[in-house]
C-alpha atoms as a PDB file:
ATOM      1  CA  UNK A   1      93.051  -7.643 -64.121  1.00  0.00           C
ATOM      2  CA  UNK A   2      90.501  -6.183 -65.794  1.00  0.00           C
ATOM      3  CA  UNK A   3      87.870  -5.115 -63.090  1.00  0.00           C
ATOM      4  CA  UNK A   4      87.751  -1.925 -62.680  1.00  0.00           C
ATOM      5  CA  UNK A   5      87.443  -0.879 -66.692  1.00  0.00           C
ATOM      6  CA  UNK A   6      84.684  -3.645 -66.609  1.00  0.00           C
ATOM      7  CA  UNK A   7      83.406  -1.821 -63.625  1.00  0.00           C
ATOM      8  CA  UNK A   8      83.388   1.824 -64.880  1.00  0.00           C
ATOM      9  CA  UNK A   9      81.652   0.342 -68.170  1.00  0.00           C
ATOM     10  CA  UNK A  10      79.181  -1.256 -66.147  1.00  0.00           C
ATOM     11  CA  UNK A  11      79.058   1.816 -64.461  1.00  0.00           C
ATOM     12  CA  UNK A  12      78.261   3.903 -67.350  1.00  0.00           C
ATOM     13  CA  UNK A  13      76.051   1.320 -68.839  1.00  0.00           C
ATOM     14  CA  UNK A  14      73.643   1.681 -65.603  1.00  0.00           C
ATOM     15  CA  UNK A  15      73.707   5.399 -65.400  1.00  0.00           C
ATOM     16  CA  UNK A  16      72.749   6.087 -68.869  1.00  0.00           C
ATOM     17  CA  UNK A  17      69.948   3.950 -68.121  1.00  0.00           C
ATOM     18  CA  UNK A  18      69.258   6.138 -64.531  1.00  0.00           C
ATOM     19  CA  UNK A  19      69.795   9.245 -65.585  1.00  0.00           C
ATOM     20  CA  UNK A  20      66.710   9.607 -68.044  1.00  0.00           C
ATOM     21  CA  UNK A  21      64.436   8.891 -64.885  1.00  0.00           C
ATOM     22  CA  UNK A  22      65.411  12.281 -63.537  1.00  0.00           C
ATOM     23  CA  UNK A  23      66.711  13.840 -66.584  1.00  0.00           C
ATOM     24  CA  UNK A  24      66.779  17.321 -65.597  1.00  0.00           C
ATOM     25  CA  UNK A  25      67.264  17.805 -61.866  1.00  0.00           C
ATOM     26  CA  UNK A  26      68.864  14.670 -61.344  1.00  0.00           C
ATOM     27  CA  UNK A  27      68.207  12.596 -57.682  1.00  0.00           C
ATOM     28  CA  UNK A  28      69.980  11.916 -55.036  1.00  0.00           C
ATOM     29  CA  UNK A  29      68.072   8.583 -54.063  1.00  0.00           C
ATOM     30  CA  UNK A  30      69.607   6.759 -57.705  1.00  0.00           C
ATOM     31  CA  UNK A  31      71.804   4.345 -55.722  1.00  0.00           C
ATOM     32  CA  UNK A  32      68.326   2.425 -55.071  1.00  0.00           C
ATOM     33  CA  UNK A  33      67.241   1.904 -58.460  1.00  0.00           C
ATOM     34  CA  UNK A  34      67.772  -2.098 -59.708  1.00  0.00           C
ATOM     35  CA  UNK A  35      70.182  -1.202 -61.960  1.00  0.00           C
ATOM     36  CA  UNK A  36      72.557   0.569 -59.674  1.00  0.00           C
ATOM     37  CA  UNK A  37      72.377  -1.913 -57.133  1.00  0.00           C
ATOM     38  CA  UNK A  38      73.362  -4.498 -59.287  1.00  0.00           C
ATOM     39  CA  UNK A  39      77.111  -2.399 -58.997  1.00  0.00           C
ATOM     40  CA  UNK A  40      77.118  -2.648 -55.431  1.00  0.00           C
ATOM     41  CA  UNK A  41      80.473  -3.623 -54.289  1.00  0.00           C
ATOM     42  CA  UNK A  42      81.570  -5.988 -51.348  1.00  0.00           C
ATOM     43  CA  UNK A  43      81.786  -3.124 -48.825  1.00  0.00           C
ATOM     44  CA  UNK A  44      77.888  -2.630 -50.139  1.00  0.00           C
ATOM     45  CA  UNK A  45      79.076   0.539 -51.530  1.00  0.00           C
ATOM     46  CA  UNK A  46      78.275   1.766 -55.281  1.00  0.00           C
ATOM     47  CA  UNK A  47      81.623   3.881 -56.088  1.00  0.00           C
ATOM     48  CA  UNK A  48      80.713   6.279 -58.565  1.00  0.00           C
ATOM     49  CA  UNK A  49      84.467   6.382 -60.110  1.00  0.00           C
ATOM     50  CA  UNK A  50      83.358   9.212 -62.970  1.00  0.00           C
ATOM     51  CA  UNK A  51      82.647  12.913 -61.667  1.00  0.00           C
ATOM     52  CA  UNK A  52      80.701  13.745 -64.784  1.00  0.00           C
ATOM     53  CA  UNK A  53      78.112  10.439 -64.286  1.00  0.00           C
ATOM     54  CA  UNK A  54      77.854  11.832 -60.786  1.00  0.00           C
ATOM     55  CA  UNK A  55      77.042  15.356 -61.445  1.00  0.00           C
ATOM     56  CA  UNK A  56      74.419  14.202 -64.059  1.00  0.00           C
ATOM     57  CA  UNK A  57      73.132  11.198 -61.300  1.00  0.00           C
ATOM     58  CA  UNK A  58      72.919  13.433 -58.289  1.00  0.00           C
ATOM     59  CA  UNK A  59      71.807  17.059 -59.634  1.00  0.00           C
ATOM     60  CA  UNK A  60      70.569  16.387 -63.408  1.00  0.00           C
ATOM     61  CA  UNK A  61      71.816  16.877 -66.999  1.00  0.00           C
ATOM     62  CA  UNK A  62      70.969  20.965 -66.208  1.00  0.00           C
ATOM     63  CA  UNK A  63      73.638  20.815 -63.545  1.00  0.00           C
ATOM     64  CA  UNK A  64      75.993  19.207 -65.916  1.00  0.00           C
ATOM     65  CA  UNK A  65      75.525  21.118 -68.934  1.00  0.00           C
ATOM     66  CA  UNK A  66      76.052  24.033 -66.619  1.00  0.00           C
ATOM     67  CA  UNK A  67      79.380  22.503 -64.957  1.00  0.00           C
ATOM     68  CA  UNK A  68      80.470  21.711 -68.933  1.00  0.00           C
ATOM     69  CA  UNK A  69      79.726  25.499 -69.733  1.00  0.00           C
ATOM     70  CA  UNK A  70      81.941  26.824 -66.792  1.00  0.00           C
ATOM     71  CA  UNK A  71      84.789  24.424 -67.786  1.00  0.00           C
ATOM     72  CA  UNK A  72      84.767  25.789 -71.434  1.00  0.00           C
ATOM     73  CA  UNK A  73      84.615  28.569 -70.421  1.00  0.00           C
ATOM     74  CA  UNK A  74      88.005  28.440 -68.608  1.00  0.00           C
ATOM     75  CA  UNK A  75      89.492  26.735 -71.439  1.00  0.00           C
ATOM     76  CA  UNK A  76      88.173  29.970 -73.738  1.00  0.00           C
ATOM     77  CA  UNK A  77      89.656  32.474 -71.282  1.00  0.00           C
ATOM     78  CA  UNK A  78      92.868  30.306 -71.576  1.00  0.00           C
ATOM     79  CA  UNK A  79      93.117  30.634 -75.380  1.00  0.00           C
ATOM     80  CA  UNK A  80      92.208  34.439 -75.168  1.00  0.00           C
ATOM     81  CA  UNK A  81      94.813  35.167 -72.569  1.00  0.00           C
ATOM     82  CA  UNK A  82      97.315  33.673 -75.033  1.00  0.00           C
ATOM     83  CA  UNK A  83      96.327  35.484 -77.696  1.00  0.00           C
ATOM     84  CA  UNK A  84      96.150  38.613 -75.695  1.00  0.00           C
ATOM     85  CA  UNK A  85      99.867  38.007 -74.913  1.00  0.00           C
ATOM     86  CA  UNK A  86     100.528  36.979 -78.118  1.00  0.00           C
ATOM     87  CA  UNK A  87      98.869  40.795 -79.517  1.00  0.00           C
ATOM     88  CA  UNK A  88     100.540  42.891 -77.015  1.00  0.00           C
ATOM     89  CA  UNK A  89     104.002  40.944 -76.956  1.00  0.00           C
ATOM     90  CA  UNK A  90     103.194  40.132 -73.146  1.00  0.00           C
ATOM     91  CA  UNK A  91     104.977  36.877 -71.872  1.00  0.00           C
ATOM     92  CA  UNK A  92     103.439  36.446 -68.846  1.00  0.00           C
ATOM     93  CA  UNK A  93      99.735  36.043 -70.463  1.00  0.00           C
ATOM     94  CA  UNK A  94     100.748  33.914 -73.517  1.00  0.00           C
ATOM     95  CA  UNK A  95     102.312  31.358 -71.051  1.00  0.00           C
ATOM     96  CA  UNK A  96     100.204  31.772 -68.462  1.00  0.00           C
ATOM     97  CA  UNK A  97      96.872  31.326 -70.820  1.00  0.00           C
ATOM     98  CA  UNK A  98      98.630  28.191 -72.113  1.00  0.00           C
ATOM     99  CA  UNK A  99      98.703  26.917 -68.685  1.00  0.00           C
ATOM    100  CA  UNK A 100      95.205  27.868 -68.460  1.00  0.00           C
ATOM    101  CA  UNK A 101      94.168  25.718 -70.917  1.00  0.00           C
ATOM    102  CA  UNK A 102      96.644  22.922 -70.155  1.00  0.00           C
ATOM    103  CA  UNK A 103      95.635  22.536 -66.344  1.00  0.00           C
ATOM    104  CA  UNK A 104      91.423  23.017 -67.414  1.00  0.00           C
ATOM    105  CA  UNK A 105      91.571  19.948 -69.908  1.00  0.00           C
ATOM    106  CA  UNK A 106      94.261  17.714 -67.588  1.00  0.00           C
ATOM    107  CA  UNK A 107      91.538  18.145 -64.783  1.00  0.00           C
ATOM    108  CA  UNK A 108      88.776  17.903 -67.103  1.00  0.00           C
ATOM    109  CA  UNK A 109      89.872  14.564 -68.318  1.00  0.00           C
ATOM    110  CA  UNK A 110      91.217  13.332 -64.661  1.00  0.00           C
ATOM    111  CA  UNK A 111      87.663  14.225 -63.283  1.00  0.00           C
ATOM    112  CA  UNK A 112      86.223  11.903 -65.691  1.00  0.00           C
ATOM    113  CA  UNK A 113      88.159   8.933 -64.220  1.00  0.00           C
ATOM    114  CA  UNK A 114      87.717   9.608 -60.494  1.00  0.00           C
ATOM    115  CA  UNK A 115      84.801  10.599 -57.926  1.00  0.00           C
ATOM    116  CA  UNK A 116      83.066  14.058 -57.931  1.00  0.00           C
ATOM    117  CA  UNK A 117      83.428  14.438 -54.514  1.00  0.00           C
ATOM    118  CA  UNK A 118      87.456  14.621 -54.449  1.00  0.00           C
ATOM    119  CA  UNK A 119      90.318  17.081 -54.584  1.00  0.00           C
ATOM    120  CA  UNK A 120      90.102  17.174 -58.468  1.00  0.00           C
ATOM    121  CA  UNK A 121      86.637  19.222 -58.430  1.00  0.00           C
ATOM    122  CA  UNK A 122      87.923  21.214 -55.844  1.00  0.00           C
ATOM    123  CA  UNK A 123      91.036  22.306 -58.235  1.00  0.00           C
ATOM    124  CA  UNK A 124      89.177  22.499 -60.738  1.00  0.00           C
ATOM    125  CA  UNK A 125      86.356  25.269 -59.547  1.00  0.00           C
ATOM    126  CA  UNK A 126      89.460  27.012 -58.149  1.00  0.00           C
ATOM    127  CA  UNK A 127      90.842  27.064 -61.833  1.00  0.00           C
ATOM    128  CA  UNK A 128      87.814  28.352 -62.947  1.00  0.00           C
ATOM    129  CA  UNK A 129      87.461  31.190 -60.976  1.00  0.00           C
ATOM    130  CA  UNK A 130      91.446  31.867 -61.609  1.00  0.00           C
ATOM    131  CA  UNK A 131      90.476  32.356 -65.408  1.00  0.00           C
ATOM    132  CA  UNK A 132      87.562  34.800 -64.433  1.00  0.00           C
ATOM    133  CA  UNK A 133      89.679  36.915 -62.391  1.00  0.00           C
ATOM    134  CA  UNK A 134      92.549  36.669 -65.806  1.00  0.00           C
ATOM    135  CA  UNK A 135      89.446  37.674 -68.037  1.00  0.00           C
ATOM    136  CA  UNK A 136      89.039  40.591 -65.594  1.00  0.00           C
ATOM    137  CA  UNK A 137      92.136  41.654 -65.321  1.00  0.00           C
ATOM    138  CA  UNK A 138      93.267  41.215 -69.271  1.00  0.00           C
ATOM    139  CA  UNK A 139      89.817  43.690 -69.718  1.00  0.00           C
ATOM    140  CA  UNK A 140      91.400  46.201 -67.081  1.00  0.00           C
ATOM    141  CA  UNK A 141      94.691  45.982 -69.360  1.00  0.00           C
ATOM    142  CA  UNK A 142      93.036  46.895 -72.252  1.00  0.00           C
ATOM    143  CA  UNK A 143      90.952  49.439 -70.902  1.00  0.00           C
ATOM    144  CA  UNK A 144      93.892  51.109 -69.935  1.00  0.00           C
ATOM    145  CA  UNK A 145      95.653  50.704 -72.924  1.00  0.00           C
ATOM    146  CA  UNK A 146      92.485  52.101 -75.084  1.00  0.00           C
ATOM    147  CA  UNK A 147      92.609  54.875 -72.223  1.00  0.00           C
ATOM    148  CA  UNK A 148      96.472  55.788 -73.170  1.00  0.00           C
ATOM    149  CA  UNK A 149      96.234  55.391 -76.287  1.00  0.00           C
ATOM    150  CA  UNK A 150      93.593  57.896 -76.743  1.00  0.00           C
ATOM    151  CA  UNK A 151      95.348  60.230 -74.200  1.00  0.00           C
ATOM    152  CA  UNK A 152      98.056  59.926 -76.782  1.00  0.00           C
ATOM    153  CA  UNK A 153      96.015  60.938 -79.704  1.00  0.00           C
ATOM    154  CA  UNK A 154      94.520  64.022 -77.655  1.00  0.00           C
ATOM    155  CA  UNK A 155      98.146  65.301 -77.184  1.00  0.00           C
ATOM    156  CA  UNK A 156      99.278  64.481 -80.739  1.00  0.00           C
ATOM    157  CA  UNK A 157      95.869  66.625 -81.870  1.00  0.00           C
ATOM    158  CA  UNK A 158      96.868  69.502 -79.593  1.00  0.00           C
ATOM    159  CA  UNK A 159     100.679  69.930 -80.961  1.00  0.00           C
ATOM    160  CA  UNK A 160      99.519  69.861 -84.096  1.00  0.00           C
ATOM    161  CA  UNK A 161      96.778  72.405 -83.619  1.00  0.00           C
END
């Protein structure tokens, strides 16, 4: 009843002991070390249930820390995108950075409980580069707004003069 949390803590328990033998770039070959194949299962397969252990296994705590950054990063365009709408009194960022954010952690935390290699990393890079192109457009917003607003202030200075 039990197996598979007693599997994922064996799991964890074997990679932290992997991963410092290829700390930085990681290896692809880690399924052959002692430890891992003491996980294999009865298909002879070694089912790397956690995406994070598996980024950090097959391409190194660089490649990690890297995947970490991006994800935080989405999370941080999430918040500003809410505040943005919160600022300007724009419904459609508030809500749509506080799906942002909502969707980033939900996969962030699901991708910690299943396999790298599935349909959660996939939605997950393609919620990444979603919050780039909101960052991008929220900066075109308020360049135009800066733009009209100093438009404004060159008229106001001409009636007045």
């Amino acid at each position: 009843e039990f197996g598979t949390m007693e599997y994922r803590y064996n799991l964890a328990l074997a990679s932290l002991k992997v991963i410092p033998r290829q700390f930085f770039l990681g290896s692809r070959t880690y399924k052959s070390y002692p430890e891992m194949q003491e996980l294999e299962q009865g298909q002879k397969i070694i089912d790397i249930v956690n995406g994070y252990l598996h980024v950090a296994l097959d391409y190194g705590m660089i490649a990690l820390a890297i995947f970490l950054v991006l994800v935080m990063r989405s999370v941080l365009e999430g918040v500003r995108s809410h505040q943005y709408g919160c600022d300007y009194d724009d419904e459609h960022y508030e809500y749509f950075g506080i799906a942002l954010v909502a969707i980033t952690y939900s996969l962030a935390v699901q991708l910690a409980f299943t396999s790298y290699g599935g349909e959660v990393a996939a939605f997950l890079f393609l919620i990444m580069a979603l919050s780039r192109a909101v960052k991008f457009s929220r900066e075109e917003d308020e360049e135009q707004d800066v733009n009209s607003h100093t438009a404004n202030l060159n008229v106001q200075e001409k009636i007045a003069n």
